[in-house]
Each structure stands twice: as C-alpha cells, then as structure tokens.
Amino acid sequence: MYGKNLIDGQWRDGNGTTVTHNPSDLNEQVGTYAVADRSMAAQAIESARKAAPRWAAGNIQQRADLLRGVGDAIGARAEEIGLLLSREEGKTRVEGFAEAKRAAQVFYFFAGETLRQNGLFLPGLRDGHNVIVSREPLGVVSLITPWNFPIAVPAWKTAAALAYGNTVVLKPSEFAPGCSVLLARILTEAGLPDGVFNLVMGNGRELGPTLINGADGVSFTGATDTGRAVLQQAALSMTKTQLELGGKNPLVVLDDADLDQAVQIALDGCFFQTGQRCTATSRLIVTRKIHDAFVDALAARVRALRVGHALDEGTQLGPVATAPQLQKDLMFIERANNDGVECVAGGTRVECRTPGLYLAPTLFIGTHNAMHLNQHEVFGPVVGVTRVDDFEEALAVATDHELALTAGICTNDLRTAERFRHGVRAGMVMVNTPTAGVAYHAPFGGRKPSGFGGRELGAGAVEFFTEGKTSYIHHGVI
Ligand code: TXE
C-alpha cells in the first residue's frame, strides 16, 4: 500500500517516504508512507482549527449517525484491516481480526456517547439564581499513538474525540501506520467534513512540538519516558495532556487458587500478543505451596506455544513487532541470565519458515522484585516468577513498583481478593482474570507514572475530551 498524509481533506505527499516490513518475513515490504515535516504538521493543526467551530456546533444526531457508519465500515473491512495489522505489526490473524472488530465496536460506543452528553443543574445559593454545569469540546486534539495496537488505539482516541465535538490530528507510530491510513480513508468515505480529521505520519520527536503546542489537547499512548517528554513540551503551552504509559503489571497467584485457571490466566496475560501490551502480566508473584506445581504447569504450556508467521494456521505467538524491541527483549534475557536465575522456558530466538523477528516465550524462576527483569518494562514475551510466603508479602511485592497500570490476583477467597483490590496500587484490578484485556465501555488507565491526565474509554473519556463550563444564571425571583 502507499499511504499519504491527510490534511484539510487533501491526500498529501510528504518530505520523502518511509517503508515498513513484515516482522514475520523481513523480505516482505508492507507499506510505503509519505512522511510529513513540521510545516505539514502545522497545516494539519490549522486545518483542524478551521474545521472546529462547525463540527462542534453540528447536529449531534448526524454526528452519531456518521460515527455509527464508520463502525459499520470498519466492521465490514475487518478482514482487510486485520490482515494489514498482522503483516505490519505481527499479531496473529485471529488477534488482528479481533482488534479490527474491537475498533468497530468502539465507534458504535462513542456514536452513542454523542447523544449522552449530560451536565448538571444546581439550584443557586442566591435567590433567583441557578447554576448550570455544561460540557464543551476541547477544540483541536492531537492524538499520538504507538505500534502495539495499530487500529484499536487510533480508533478509540479518534472516536472519543469526534463524538465530543473535537477536531483531530492523528500521528500514528512510524512502525505501523497502515491501519491509520485505512482509518483515514474510512472516515473520509463516511462523509466527515474536510479538516475534521487529519493524519500526519513521521517522526514523533520531529513533529511532536508542533502537534502538542498547536493543539488544545494531546492524547498520547507510548513509552513512559516519551510521555514525560510530551508532558514537558505541553507545559510550554499548557496544552491539556492525557498520557497512557507503561506497566509492570503483577499477577499474584495464591495457594488457594484454581491451578488450571491460574496457569491459563498467566499464559494469556504474559504471552498473548507476544507480550506487547501495556497491560501484559510482567511480574508473576506466587505463594510457596502452589509455587512448584504452578511453575511446572506454566512452563509446560509456555514451551508448547507455537511461535510462527503471524498468518500461518496454528500460530499462537507472532513475531516481535520491531527490530529494536527484539534487541530490548534479548537484552532483558541476557541480564536475567547474568543475574543467575533459572530459565525454564524459551530464552532464545526461534527459526521459522521465513526470516522474521521470532523469540521463544521466556519464563524465568527464582527471581526477586529488585532484579532488573522485574524493575523495568520489557514489552515482550519475557517474564519472571517471584516466590513469596503469603498474601501479605505478595501484596507488598505487587505494590513495590512505581508503575501502576493493572494488577491481578488468582484466589478462591473472596475476602482476600477484596483486600487485594482495595490495597494494591493500580489503575485497574483483575480478579481471576488476566491483567490484560480491557472493555471499551469501562474507563481505562493507570496511576502515575503509568497514566496521567484522566482515563480513556467508557465514562472516563468525557473528562479529557471536553471542558466544563459552570454558568451562574440570575433569572430573577419567580
Ligand atoms: O513508543 P514511543 P514505541 C513502550 C514499550 C516499547 C517502547 C517503545 O516499552 O518498548 O514504548 O515503543 C511518538 N514527542 N510502549 O517506539 O517511542 C512516536 O512517534 C511526541 C508502551 O512505539 O513512546 C509514536 O507515535 N511524540 C506502550 C509514539 O510517540 C513522540 C505502547 C509512541 O512512541 C516523541 C507502546 C516525542 N518526543 C510502546 N517521541 C503502552 N504502554 O501502551 C516519540 N513520539
């Protein structure tokens, strides 16, 4: 495919092009994309600014219908989108299709939100007064997205932004922009007015300042350090900022857990989607009595996972998405080996039928929380198990990390589960279910430094994508 930037309804070439390759087969070129420079980013912001008043004032039934139509179009093209996603990012065919379907559902949800924008009415404290709290669009929002959910994250930010009456400039990851190009085409075909949605592709560091300082809001998903840079940049213009950042999510497995269920939950949370989810389980904390049985069963399941070309029938784990990410994963394995912990599954690259970025899912045991492996986000299929004595120690270890996105527990004791839910420092808690896998109708996000500036999705999105206005009305005594 050849993807262009979209500015003010015009498909625009850029300052050169960039090419993506299939991580399942590095010989296969997937897409060529026009790269925008700063002046084009400024034009995209300008175009969104120009389109903002009409979009904000537009009829909300028409807006809802349009967003529902976008959901229909994404759903109808889910095979195509999923296939591109699998080829460019490396998710399996099943995972790619599911992500595309999810993007359609997100548009349906936010089509409904368009009609559910409510406010607050208060009787005034002074005679003859009342107070109305209403919500208004933020204005122009820049959306900066990562490679690991190439359609879901652009879709959920875009759908929310548009539903609440904002205009958009989207900058997807340079590693996987293809699905954003398809999204831009779908939005255009659905009849979105020129300038309401703009797409610029290119280097985040280069385009960031223009996109951040020119907008009224910036919603970013990516690495924690990049998020800090975005926040520092945003401070210059006081641009409202929403950051969804890294995780180091613990899964606690207690002695009384259902063993088979806990193993399945760990397998899914740690390794599905090649571990490249900010909500992936990246610390396993297991109490003493169940430890050996759990580790044996999990290691057997991990070793049995079929790594392969994302589009091959039967592949359970696709490749690592990018070459730098693979290097990072291997560095974590090397550090863990140097730390002297035991590797009970994986630990090496894997040869498949095509030259790709394949890594065996890797499980270390005998780790402790202060180790490098447990202190830094891997963002790949590499996880360590830490053995603890009891629930109290498990909770202390789970909470002993500055990142606080999701946290999970496997137990059959409702009271213990509730103590964990109450006590653990995290934005999302999972009881007897994987740390990853979130619903679009519920708020999503973490506590600092995993998240900043309000939740996405569900009832959370309105907080970021709108501004409140408190009005005091002196209507006179009646
Ligand atoms: O993220 P980046 P990448 C983590 C994960 C992974 C690492 C790198 O640990 O290994 O991030 O992934 C744009 N101003 N997560 O490279 O670099 C960039 O162009 C403005 C966690 O994708 O943070 C891209 O569009 N923008 C995560 C986006 O930011 C900038 C999901 C994300 O890039 C910028 C993905 C700047 N200075 C990766 N620098 C999660 N928690 O969900 C870069 N960008």
JSON list of C-alpha atoms in Angstrom, two decimals, residues 60 108-119 164 462:
[
{"chain": "A", "resi": 60, "resn": "ILE", "atom": "CA", "xyz": [-25.47, 15.51, 17.24]},
{"chain": "A", "resi": 108, "resn": "TYR", "atom": "CA", "xyz": [-20.53, 2.26, 17.98]},
{"chain": "A", "resi": 109, "resn": "PHE", "atom": "CA", "xyz": [-19.99, 3.02, 21.65]},
{"chain": "A", "resi": 110, "resn": "PHE", "atom": "CA", "xyz": [-18.90, 6.60, 21.02]},
{"chain": "A", "resi": 111, "resn": "ALA", "atom": "CA", "xyz": [-21.68, 7.12, 18.47]},
{"chain": "A", "resi": 112, "resn": "GLY", "atom": "CA", "xyz": [-23.98, 6.55, 21.46]},
{"chain": "A", "resi": 113, "resn": "GLU", "atom": "CA", "xyz": [-21.91, 8.83, 23.68]},
{"chain": "A", "resi": 114, "resn": "THR", "atom": "CA", "xyz": [-22.56, 11.67, 21.25]},
{"chain": "A", "resi": 115, "resn": "LEU", "atom": "CA", "xyz": [-26.17, 11.61, 22.44]},
{"chain": "A", "resi": 116, "resn": "ARG", "atom": "CA", "xyz": [-25.41, 11.02, 26.11]},
{"chain": "A", "resi": 117, "resn": "GLN", "atom": "CA", "xyz": [-23.58, 14.25, 26.86]},
{"chain": "A", "resi": 118, "resn": "ASN", "atom": "CA", "xyz": [-25.20, 15.49, 30.02]},
{"chain": "A", "resi": 119, "resn": "GLY", "atom": "CA", "xyz": [-24.49, 18.22, 32.51]},
{"chain": "A", "resi": 164, "resn": "TYR", "atom": "CA", "xyz": [-17.44, 15.05, 21.94]},
{"chain": "A", "resi": 462, "resn": "VAL", "atom": "CA", "xyz": [-15.51, 12.68, 28.50]}
]
